[in-house]
Tab-separated table of C-alpha atoms in Angstrom:
chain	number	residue	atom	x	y	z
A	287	UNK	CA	0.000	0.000	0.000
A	288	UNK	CA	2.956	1.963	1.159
A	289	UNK	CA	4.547	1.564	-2.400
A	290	UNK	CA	1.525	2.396	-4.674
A	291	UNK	CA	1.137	5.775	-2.313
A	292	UNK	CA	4.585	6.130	-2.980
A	293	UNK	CA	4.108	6.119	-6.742
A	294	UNK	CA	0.574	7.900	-7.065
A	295	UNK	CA	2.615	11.021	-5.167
A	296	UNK	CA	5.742	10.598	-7.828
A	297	UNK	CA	3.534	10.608	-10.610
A	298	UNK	CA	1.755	13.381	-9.585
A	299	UNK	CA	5.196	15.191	-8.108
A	300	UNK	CA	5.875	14.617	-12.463
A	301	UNK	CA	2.522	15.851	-13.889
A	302	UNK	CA	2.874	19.024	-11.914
A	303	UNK	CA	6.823	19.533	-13.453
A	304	UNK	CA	5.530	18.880	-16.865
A	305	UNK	CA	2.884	21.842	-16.345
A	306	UNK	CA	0.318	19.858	-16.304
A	307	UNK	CA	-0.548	20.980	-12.881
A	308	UNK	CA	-3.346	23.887	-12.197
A	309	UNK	CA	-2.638	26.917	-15.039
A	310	UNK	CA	-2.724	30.409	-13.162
A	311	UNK	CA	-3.446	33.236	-15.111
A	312	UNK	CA	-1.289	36.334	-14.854
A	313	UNK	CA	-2.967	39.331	-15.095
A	314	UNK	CA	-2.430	40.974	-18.745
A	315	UNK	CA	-0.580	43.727	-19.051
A	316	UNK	CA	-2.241	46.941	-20.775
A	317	UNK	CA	-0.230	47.831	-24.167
A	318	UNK	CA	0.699	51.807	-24.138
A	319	UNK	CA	0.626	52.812	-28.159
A	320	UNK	CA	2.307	55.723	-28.227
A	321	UNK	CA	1.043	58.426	-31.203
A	322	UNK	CA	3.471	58.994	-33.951
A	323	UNK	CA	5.764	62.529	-33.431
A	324	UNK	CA	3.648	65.278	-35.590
A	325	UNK	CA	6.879	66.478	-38.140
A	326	UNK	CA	7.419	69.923	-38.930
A	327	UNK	CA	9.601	71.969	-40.751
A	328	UNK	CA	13.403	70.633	-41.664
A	329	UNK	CA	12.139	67.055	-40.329
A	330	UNK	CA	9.231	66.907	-42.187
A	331	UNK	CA	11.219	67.182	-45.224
A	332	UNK	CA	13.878	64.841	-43.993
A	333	UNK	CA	11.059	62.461	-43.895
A	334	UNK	CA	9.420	63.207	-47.245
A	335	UNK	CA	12.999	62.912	-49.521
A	336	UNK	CA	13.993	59.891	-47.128
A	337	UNK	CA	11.291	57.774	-48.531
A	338	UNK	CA	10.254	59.788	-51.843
A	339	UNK	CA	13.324	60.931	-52.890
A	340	UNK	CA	13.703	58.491	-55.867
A	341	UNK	CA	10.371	59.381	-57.262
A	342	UNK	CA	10.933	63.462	-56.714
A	343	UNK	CA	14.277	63.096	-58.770
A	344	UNK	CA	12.119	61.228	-61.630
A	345	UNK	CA	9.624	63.280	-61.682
A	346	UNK	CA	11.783	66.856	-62.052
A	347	UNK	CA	13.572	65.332	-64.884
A	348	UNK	CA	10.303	64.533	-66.959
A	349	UNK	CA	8.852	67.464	-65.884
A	350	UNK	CA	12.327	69.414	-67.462
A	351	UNK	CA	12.973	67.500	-70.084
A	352	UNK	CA	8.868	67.906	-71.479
A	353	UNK	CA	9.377	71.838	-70.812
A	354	UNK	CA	12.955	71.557	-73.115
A	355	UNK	CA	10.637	69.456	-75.683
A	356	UNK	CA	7.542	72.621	-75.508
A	357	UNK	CA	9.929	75.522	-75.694
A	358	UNK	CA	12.005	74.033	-78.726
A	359	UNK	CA	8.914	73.162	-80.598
A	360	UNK	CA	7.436	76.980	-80.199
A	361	UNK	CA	10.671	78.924	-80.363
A	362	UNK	CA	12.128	76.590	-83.371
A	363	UNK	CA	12.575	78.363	-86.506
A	364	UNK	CA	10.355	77.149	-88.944
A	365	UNK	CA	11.409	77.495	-92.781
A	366	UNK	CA	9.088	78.102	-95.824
A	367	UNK	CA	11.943	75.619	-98.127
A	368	UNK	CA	14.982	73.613	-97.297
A	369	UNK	CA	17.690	73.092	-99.843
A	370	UNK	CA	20.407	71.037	-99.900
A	371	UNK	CA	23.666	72.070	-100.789
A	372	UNK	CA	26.425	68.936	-101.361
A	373	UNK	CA	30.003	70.262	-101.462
A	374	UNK	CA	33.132	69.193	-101.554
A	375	UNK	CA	34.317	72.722	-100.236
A	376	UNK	CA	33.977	74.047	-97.006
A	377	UNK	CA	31.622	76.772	-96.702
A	378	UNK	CA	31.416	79.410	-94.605
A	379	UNK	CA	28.237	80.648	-92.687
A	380	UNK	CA	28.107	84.186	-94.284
A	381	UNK	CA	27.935	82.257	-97.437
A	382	UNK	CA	24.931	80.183	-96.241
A	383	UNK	CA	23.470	82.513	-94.770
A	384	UNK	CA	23.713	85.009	-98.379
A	385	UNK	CA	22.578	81.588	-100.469
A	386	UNK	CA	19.216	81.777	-98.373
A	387	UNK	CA	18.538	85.665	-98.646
A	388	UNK	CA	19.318	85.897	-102.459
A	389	UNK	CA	17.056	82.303	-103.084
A	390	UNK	CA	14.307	84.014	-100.621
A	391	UNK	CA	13.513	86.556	-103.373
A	392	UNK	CA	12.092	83.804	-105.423
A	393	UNK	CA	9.968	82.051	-102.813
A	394	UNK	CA	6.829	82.622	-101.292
A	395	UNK	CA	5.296	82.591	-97.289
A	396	UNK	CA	4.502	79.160	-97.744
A	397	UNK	CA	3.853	78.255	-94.160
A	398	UNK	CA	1.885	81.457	-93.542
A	399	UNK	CA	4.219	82.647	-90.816
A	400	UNK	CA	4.845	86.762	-92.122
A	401	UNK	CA	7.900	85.703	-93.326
A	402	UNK	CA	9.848	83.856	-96.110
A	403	UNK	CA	12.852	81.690	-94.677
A	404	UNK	CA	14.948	79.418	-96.383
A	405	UNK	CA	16.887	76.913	-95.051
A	406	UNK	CA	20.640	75.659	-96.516
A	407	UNK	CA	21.564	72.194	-95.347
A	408	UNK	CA	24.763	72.296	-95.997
A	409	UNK	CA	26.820	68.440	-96.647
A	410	UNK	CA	30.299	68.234	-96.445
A	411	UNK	CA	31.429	65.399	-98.926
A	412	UNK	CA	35.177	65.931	-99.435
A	413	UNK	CA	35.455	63.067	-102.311
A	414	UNK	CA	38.363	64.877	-103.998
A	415	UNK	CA	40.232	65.213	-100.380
A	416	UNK	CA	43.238	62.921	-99.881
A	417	UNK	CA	43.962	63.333	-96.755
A	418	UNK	CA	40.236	63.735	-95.562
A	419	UNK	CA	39.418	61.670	-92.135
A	420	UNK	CA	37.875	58.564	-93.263
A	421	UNK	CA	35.990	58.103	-90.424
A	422	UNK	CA	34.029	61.663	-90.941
A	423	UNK	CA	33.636	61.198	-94.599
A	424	UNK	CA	31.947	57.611	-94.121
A	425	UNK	CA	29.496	59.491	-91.752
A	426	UNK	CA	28.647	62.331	-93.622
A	427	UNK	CA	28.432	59.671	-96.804
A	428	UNK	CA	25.503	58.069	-94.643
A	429	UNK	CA	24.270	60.960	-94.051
A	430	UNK	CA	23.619	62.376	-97.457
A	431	UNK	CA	22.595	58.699	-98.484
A	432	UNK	CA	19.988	58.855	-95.548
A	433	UNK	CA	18.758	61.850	-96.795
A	434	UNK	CA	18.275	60.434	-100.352
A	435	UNK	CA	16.947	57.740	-99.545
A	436	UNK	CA	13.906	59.274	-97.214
A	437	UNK	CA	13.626	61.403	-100.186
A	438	UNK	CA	11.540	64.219	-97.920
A	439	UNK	CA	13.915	67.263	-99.912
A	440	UNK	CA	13.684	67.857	-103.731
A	441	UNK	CA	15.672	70.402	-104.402
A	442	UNK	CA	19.719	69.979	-104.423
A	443	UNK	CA	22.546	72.101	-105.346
A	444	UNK	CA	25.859	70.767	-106.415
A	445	UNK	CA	28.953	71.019	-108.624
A	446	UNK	CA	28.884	68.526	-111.486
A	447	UNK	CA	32.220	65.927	-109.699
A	448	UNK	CA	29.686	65.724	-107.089
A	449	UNK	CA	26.755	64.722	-109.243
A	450	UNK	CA	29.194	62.044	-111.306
A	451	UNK	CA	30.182	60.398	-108.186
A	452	UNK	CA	26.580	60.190	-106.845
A	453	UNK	CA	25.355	59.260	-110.670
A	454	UNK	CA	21.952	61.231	-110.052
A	455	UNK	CA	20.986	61.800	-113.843
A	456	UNK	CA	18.318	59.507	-113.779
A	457	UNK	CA	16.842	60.771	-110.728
A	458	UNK	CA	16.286	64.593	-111.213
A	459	UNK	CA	13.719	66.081	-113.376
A	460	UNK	CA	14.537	66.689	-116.911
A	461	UNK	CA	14.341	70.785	-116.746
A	462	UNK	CA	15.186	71.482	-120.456
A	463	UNK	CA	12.119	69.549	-121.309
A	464	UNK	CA	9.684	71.460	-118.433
A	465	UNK	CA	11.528	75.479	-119.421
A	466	UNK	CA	13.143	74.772	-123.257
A	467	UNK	CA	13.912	78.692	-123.742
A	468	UNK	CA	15.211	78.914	-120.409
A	469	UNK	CA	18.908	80.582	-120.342
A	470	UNK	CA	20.927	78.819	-117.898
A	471	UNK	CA	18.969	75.348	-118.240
A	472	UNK	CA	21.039	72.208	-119.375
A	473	UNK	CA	19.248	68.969	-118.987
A	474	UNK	CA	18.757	68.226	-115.231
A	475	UNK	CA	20.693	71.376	-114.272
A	476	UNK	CA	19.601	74.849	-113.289
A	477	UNK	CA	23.212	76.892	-113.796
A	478	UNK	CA	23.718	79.650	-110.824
A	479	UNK	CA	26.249	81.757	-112.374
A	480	UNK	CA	24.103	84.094	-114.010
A	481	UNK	CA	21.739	85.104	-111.401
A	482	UNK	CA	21.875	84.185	-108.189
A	483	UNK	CA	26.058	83.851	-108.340
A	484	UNK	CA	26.335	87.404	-109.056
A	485	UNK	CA	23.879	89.048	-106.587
A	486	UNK	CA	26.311	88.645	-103.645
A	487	UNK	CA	29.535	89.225	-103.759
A	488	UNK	CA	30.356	86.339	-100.894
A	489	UNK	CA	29.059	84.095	-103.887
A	490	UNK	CA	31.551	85.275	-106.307
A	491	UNK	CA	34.083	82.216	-105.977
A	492	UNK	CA	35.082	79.734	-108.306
A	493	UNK	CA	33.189	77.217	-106.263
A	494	UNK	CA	29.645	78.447	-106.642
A	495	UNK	CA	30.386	79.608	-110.327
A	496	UNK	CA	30.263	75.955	-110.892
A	497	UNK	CA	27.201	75.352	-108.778
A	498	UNK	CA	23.707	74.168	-110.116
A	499	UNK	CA	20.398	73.625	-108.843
A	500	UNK	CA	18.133	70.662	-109.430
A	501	UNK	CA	14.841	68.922	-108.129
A	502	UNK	CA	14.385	65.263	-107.626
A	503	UNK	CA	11.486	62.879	-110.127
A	504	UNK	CA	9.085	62.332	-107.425
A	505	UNK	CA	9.118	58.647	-107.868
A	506	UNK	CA	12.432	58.361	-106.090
A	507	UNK	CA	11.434	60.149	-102.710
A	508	UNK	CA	10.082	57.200	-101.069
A	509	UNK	CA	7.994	59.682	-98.869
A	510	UNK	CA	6.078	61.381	-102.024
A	511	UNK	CA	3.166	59.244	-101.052
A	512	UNK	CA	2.084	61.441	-98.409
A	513	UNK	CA	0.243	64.339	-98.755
A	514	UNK	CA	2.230	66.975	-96.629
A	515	UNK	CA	5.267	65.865	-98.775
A	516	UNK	CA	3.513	66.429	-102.357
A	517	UNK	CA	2.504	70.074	-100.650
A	518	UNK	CA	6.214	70.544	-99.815
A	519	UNK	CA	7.045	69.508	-103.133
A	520	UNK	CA	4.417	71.741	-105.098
A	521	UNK	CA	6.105	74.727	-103.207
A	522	UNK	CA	9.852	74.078	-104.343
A	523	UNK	CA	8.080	72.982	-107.921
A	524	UNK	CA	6.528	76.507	-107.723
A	525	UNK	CA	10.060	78.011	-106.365
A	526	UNK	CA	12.031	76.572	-108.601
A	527	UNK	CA	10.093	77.737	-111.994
A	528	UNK	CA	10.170	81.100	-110.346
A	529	UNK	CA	13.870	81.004	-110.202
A	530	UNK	CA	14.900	79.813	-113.245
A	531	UNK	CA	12.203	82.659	-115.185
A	532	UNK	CA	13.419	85.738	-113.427
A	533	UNK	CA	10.113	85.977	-111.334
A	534	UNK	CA	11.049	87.612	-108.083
A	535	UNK	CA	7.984	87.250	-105.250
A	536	UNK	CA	9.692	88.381	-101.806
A	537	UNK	CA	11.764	91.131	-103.160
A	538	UNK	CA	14.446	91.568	-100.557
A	539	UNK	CA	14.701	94.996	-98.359
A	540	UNK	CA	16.884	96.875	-99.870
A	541	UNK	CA	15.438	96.384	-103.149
A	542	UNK	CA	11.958	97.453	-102.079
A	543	UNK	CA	13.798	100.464	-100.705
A	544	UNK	CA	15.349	101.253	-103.719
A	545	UNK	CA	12.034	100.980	-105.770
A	546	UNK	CA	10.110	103.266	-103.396
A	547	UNK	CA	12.694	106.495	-103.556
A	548	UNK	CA	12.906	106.069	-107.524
A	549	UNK	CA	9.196	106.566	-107.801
């Protein structure tokens, strides 16, 4: 009896070590939640560019480079023709820049801006040049190429080594057929020399005395098929006939000067 009393008390002594004895609940504690410091001034904005700093930086740059985009698209010069002029002689702005004024005279206010402006694009092609960089001659190669192929410009003025090298005879209108008592006209070519040559005297060089101006057959400006490029072309059609017959439209200001005191 002694033994199984003995045994009962260990067993129990063993329940009671294991937790199985009586659970006592301790009283629970009440959790304090303490309210989140209010941030003001210089921490306020410690927090903000701590966490948001990333997306601030993102969004200034958009909002910069969108106001870059705006301002260049409404303070951009925008030009009534664009000519292209492939040389294999360096020119000089003031030469440009006399090209467009003299060429003006024959052009009209196609955009309806007030104004007529003509734009030179001017490509370098130094084919004759020995010791030219190859490396800046393949680029501006690709870059008159590019340009010939978009075909979005019709109107081209060259010297005739250029025009050989490029073998463009089939691909410019025939202009002794389109103005056949036309002084200055051979075949494809519209000569300078005899008018617009000797109107400035920056355009009195060798160089531009064996300059000529021609226009592209529509067929080979893969962009003809749309209609703001048959407008364009219309307008340097219309140009062009203007030029080669004398017609001045936009007289320039000295010359409108000069006609007002005579009368």
């Amino acid at each position: 009896m002694d033994n199984n009393e003995n045994k009962s008390k260990q067993k129990k002594q063993t329940w009671n070590n294991w937790g199985g004895g009586a659970y006592k609940a301790e009283p629970m504690q009440e959790r304090v939640v303490t309210p989140p410091e209010k941030l003001t001034g210089k921490k306020k904005w410690q927090h903000f560019w701590f966490y948001y700093k990333v997306h601030t930086i993102v969004a200034i740059c958009i909002l910069v480079f969108a106001a870059i985009m705006i301002v260049d698209a409404v303070t951009r010069e925008k030009y009534d023709l664009t000519l292209v002029l492939a040389t294999d002689n360096t020119t000089i702005s003031e030469q440009e820049t006399a090209l467009a004024e003299i060429l003006s005279q024959y052009a009209s206010d196609y955009n309806g801006d007030g104004k007529v402006n003509i734009q030179i694009d001017v490509q370098n092609l130094p084919i004759s040049d020995e010791n030219a960089n190859p490396q800046v001659f393949s680029a501006m190669q690709t870059r008159f190429a590019g340009e010939m192929a978009v075909g979005k410009i019709s109107l081209y003025i060259m010297d005739q080594m250029l025009y050989d090298f490029y073998e463009l005879e089939e691909t410019m209108i025939d202009l002794s057929a389109e103005y056949p008592d036309a002084a200055g006209v051979d075949g494809d070519k519209f000569s300078l020399v005899d008018n617009v040559q000797t109107q400035h005297e920056l355009l009195c060089t060798d160089y531009f005395k064996e300059c000529f101006i021609m226009q592209r057959i529509p067929e080979y400006m893969a962009e003809y098929d749309k209609e703001k490029i048959k407008a364009q072309y219309a307008n340097e059609r219309e140009f062009l006939t203007n030029l080669i017959t004398g017609n001045i439209v936009t007289p320039l200001p000295e010359a409108s000067e000069s006609a007002d005191i005579s009368e």
